[in-house]
Structure formats: structure tokens, C-alpha cells
Short mmCIF file of C-alpha atoms in Angstrom, two decimals:
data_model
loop_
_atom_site.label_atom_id
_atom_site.label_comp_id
_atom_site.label_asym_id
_atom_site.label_seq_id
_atom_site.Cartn_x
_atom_site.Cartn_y
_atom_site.Cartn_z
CA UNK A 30 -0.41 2.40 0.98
CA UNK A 31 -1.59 -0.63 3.90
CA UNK A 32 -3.35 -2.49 6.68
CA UNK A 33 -4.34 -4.64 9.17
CA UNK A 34 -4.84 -7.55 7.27
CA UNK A 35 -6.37 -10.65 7.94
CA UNK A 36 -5.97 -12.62 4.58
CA UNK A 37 -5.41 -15.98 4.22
CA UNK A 38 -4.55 -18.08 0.93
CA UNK A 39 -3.78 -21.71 -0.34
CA UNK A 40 -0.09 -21.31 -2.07
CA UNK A 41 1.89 -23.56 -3.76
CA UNK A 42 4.80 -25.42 -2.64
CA UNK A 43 6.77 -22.94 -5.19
CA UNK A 44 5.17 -19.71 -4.52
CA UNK A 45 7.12 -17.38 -1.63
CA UNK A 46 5.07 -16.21 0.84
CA UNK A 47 6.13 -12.66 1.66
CA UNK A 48 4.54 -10.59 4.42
CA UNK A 49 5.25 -6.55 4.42
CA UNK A 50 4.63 -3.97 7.11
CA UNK A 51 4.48 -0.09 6.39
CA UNK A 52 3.91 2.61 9.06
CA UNK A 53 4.04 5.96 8.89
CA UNK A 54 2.67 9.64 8.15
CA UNK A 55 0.14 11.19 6.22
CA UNK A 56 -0.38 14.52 5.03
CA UNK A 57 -3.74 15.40 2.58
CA UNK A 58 -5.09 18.70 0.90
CA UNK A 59 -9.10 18.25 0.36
CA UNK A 60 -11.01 19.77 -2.48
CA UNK A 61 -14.59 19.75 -1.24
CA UNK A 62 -17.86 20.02 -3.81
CA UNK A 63 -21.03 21.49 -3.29
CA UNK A 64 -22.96 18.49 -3.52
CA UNK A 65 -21.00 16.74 -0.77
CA UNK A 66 -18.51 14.95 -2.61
CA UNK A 67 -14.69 15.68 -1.98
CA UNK A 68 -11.28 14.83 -3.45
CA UNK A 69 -8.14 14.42 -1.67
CA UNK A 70 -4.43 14.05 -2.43
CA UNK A 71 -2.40 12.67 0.37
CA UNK A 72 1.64 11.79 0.49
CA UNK A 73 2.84 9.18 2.88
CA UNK A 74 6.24 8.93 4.14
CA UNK A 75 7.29 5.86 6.58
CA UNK A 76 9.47 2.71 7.13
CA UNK A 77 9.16 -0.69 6.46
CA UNK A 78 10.05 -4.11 7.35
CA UNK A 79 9.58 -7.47 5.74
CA UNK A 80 9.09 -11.34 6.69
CA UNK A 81 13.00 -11.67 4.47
CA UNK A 82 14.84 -9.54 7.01
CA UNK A 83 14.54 -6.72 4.21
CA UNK A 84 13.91 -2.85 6.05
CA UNK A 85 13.75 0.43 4.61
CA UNK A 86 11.68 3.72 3.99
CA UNK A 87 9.41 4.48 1.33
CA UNK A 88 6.51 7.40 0.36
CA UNK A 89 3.39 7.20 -1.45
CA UNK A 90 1.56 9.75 -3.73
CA UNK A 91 -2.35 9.04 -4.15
CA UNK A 92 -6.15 10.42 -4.44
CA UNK A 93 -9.06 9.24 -2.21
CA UNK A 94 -12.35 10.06 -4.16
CA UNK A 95 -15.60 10.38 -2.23
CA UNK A 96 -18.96 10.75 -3.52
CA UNK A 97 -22.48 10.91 -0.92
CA UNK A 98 -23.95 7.83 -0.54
CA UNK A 99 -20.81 5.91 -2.18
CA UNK A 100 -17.70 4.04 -1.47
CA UNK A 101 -14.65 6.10 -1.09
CA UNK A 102 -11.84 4.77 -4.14
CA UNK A 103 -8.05 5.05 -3.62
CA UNK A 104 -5.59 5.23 -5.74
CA UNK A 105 -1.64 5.39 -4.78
CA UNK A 106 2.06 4.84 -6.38
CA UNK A 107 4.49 3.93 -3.88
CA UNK A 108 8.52 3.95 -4.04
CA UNK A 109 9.98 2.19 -1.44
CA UNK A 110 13.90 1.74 -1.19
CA UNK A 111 15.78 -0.98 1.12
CA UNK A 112 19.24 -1.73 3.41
CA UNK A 113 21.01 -1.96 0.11
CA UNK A 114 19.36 0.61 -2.18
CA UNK A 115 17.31 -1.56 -3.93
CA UNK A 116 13.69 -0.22 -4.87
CA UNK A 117 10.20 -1.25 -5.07
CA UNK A 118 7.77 0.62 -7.01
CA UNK A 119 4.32 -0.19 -6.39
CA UNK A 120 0.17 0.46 -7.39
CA UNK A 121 -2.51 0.45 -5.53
CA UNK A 122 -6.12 0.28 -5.12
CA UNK A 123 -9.09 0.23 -2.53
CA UNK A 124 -12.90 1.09 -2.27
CA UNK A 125 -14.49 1.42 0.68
CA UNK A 126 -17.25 3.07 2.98
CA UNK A 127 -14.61 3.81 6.26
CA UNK A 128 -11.38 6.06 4.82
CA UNK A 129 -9.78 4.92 7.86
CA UNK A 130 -9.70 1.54 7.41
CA UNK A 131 -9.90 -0.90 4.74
CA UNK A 132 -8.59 -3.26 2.75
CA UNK A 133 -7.21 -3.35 -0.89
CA UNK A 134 -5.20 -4.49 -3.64
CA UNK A 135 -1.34 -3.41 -4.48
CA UNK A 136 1.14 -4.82 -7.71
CA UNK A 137 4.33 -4.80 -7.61
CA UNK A 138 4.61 -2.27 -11.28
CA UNK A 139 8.41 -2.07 -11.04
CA UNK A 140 11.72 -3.12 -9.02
CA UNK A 141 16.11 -2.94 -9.13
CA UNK A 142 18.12 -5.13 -7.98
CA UNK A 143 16.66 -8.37 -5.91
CA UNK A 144 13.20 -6.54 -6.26
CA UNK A 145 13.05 -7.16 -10.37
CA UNK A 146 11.72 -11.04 -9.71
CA UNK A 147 8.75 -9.97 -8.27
CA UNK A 148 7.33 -7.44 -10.66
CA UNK A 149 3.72 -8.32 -11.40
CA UNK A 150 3.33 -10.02 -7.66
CA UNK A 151 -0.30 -8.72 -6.02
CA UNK A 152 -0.20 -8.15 -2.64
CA UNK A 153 -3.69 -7.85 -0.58
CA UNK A 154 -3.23 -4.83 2.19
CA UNK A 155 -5.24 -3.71 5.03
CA UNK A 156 -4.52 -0.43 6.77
CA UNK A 157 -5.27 1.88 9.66
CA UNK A 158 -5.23 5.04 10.43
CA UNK A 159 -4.79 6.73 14.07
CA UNK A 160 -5.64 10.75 13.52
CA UNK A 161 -2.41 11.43 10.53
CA UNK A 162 -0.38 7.90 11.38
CA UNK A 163 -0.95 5.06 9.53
CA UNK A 164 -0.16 1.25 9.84
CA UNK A 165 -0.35 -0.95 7.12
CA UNK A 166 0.21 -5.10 6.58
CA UNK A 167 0.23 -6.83 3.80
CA UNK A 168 0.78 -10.58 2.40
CA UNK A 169 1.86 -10.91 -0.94
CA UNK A 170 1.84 -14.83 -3.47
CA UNK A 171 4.15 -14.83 -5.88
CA UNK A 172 4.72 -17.84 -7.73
CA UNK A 173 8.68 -18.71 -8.33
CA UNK A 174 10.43 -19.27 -11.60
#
């Protein structure tokens, strides 16, 4: 999923600097426990844009797990297909106190087409959420063959 992030890191003169934006919708069903803890699956479906020029729409599947008196953990597969029907297939990954905002981790699992070379990249997210819209940044260092 995604966020306002403020992130910044040292790269190498080879490494690309990508930067990736995601908005969109959310929808959730909540299991909710006796003892106060709850579990909920969400989908996301949105667009995107990127610092290449690249644009597209995407959707994410995930699970927010919340325990009293701990940090919320997310978890969350996104497929996200471009202008030419390329895709990106992503996995990510955030704990945190506020489910509606945060920041987190997301890899790059899987790719076609210009999106194979950067398979294994980790991108550091924030995201945002207004009521069931969400915004989401993200800057990504991938080091170049």
C-alpha cells in the first residue's frame, strides 16, 4: 500500500532513484475479539504515477492486525499494471501505533516487461488515509546492473 514520505538516502552514482505515488480506495471487513484485539482485511484499488513518466492502476489485498496496548502490523500484496501492460507485483510491510498513517517497507517480489530489472528493489512508503481514501508516496534505491 503507501504514504507521505519523508525519506531521504545517500545513493550511488549507479543506483536509479525512483519515486512512486499511489492514491486511491479502501474497503475493509473487521473481525473484532473479546479482549480488544481486531483483524482486518482490506482491498485497495487506485492509480499511480511515477518520477519515469510511467502511470497506471493497481489493487492491493492485505491484513492489519491489532492487539491492546500494541502496534498495529500490516501486511499487503500489490499488482499494479502500467501505459503498456507491464506489471509490478509487490510486498509489503508496516507496524505502527496510528492505522492511519505510517510508514513502512515494500519489495518489488515480481515484474514483466521493463518491470523484471527491478525485482528485489525496497522501496520505503508512507501513507495516509482521509475517512476510506488513501494517498501513498514512496522512494525506492535500486542499484543498476
Amino acid at each position: 500500500i503507501l504514504l507521505l514520505f519523508l525519506v531521504s538516502s545517500v545513493y550511488s552514482q549507479d543506483s536509479l532513484k525512483w519515486k512512486f505515488k499511489f492514491s486511491g480506495f479502501t474497503n475493509s471487513k473487521t473481525i473484532k475479539f473479546p479482549s480488544g484485539g481486531k483483524v482486518n482485511n482490506f482491498s485497495q484499488n487506485g492509480t499511480w504515477e511515477d518520477s519515469l513518466g510511467n502511470y497506471g492502476k493497481g489493487f492491493c489485498y492485505g491484513i492489519i492486525e491489532s492487539r491492546e496496548n500494541k502496534n498495529s502490523f500490516f501486511q499487503f500484496y500489490c499488482e499494479l499494471s502500467d501505459q503498456d501492460a507491464d506489471k509490478i507485483f509487490t510486498k509489503g510491510s508496516r507496524k505502527s501505533e496510528d492505522t492511519q498513517i505510517g510508514v513502512g517497507k515494500q519489495k518489488i517480489i515480481d515484474g514483466t516487461g521493463k518491470w523484471k530489472k527491478l525485482i528485489g528493489t525496497t522501496c520505503i512508503y508512507g501513507v495516509k488515509y482521509v475517512e476510506e481514501v488513501l494517498f501513498t508516496s514512496q522512494k525506492c534505491k535500486y542499484l543498476g546492473n
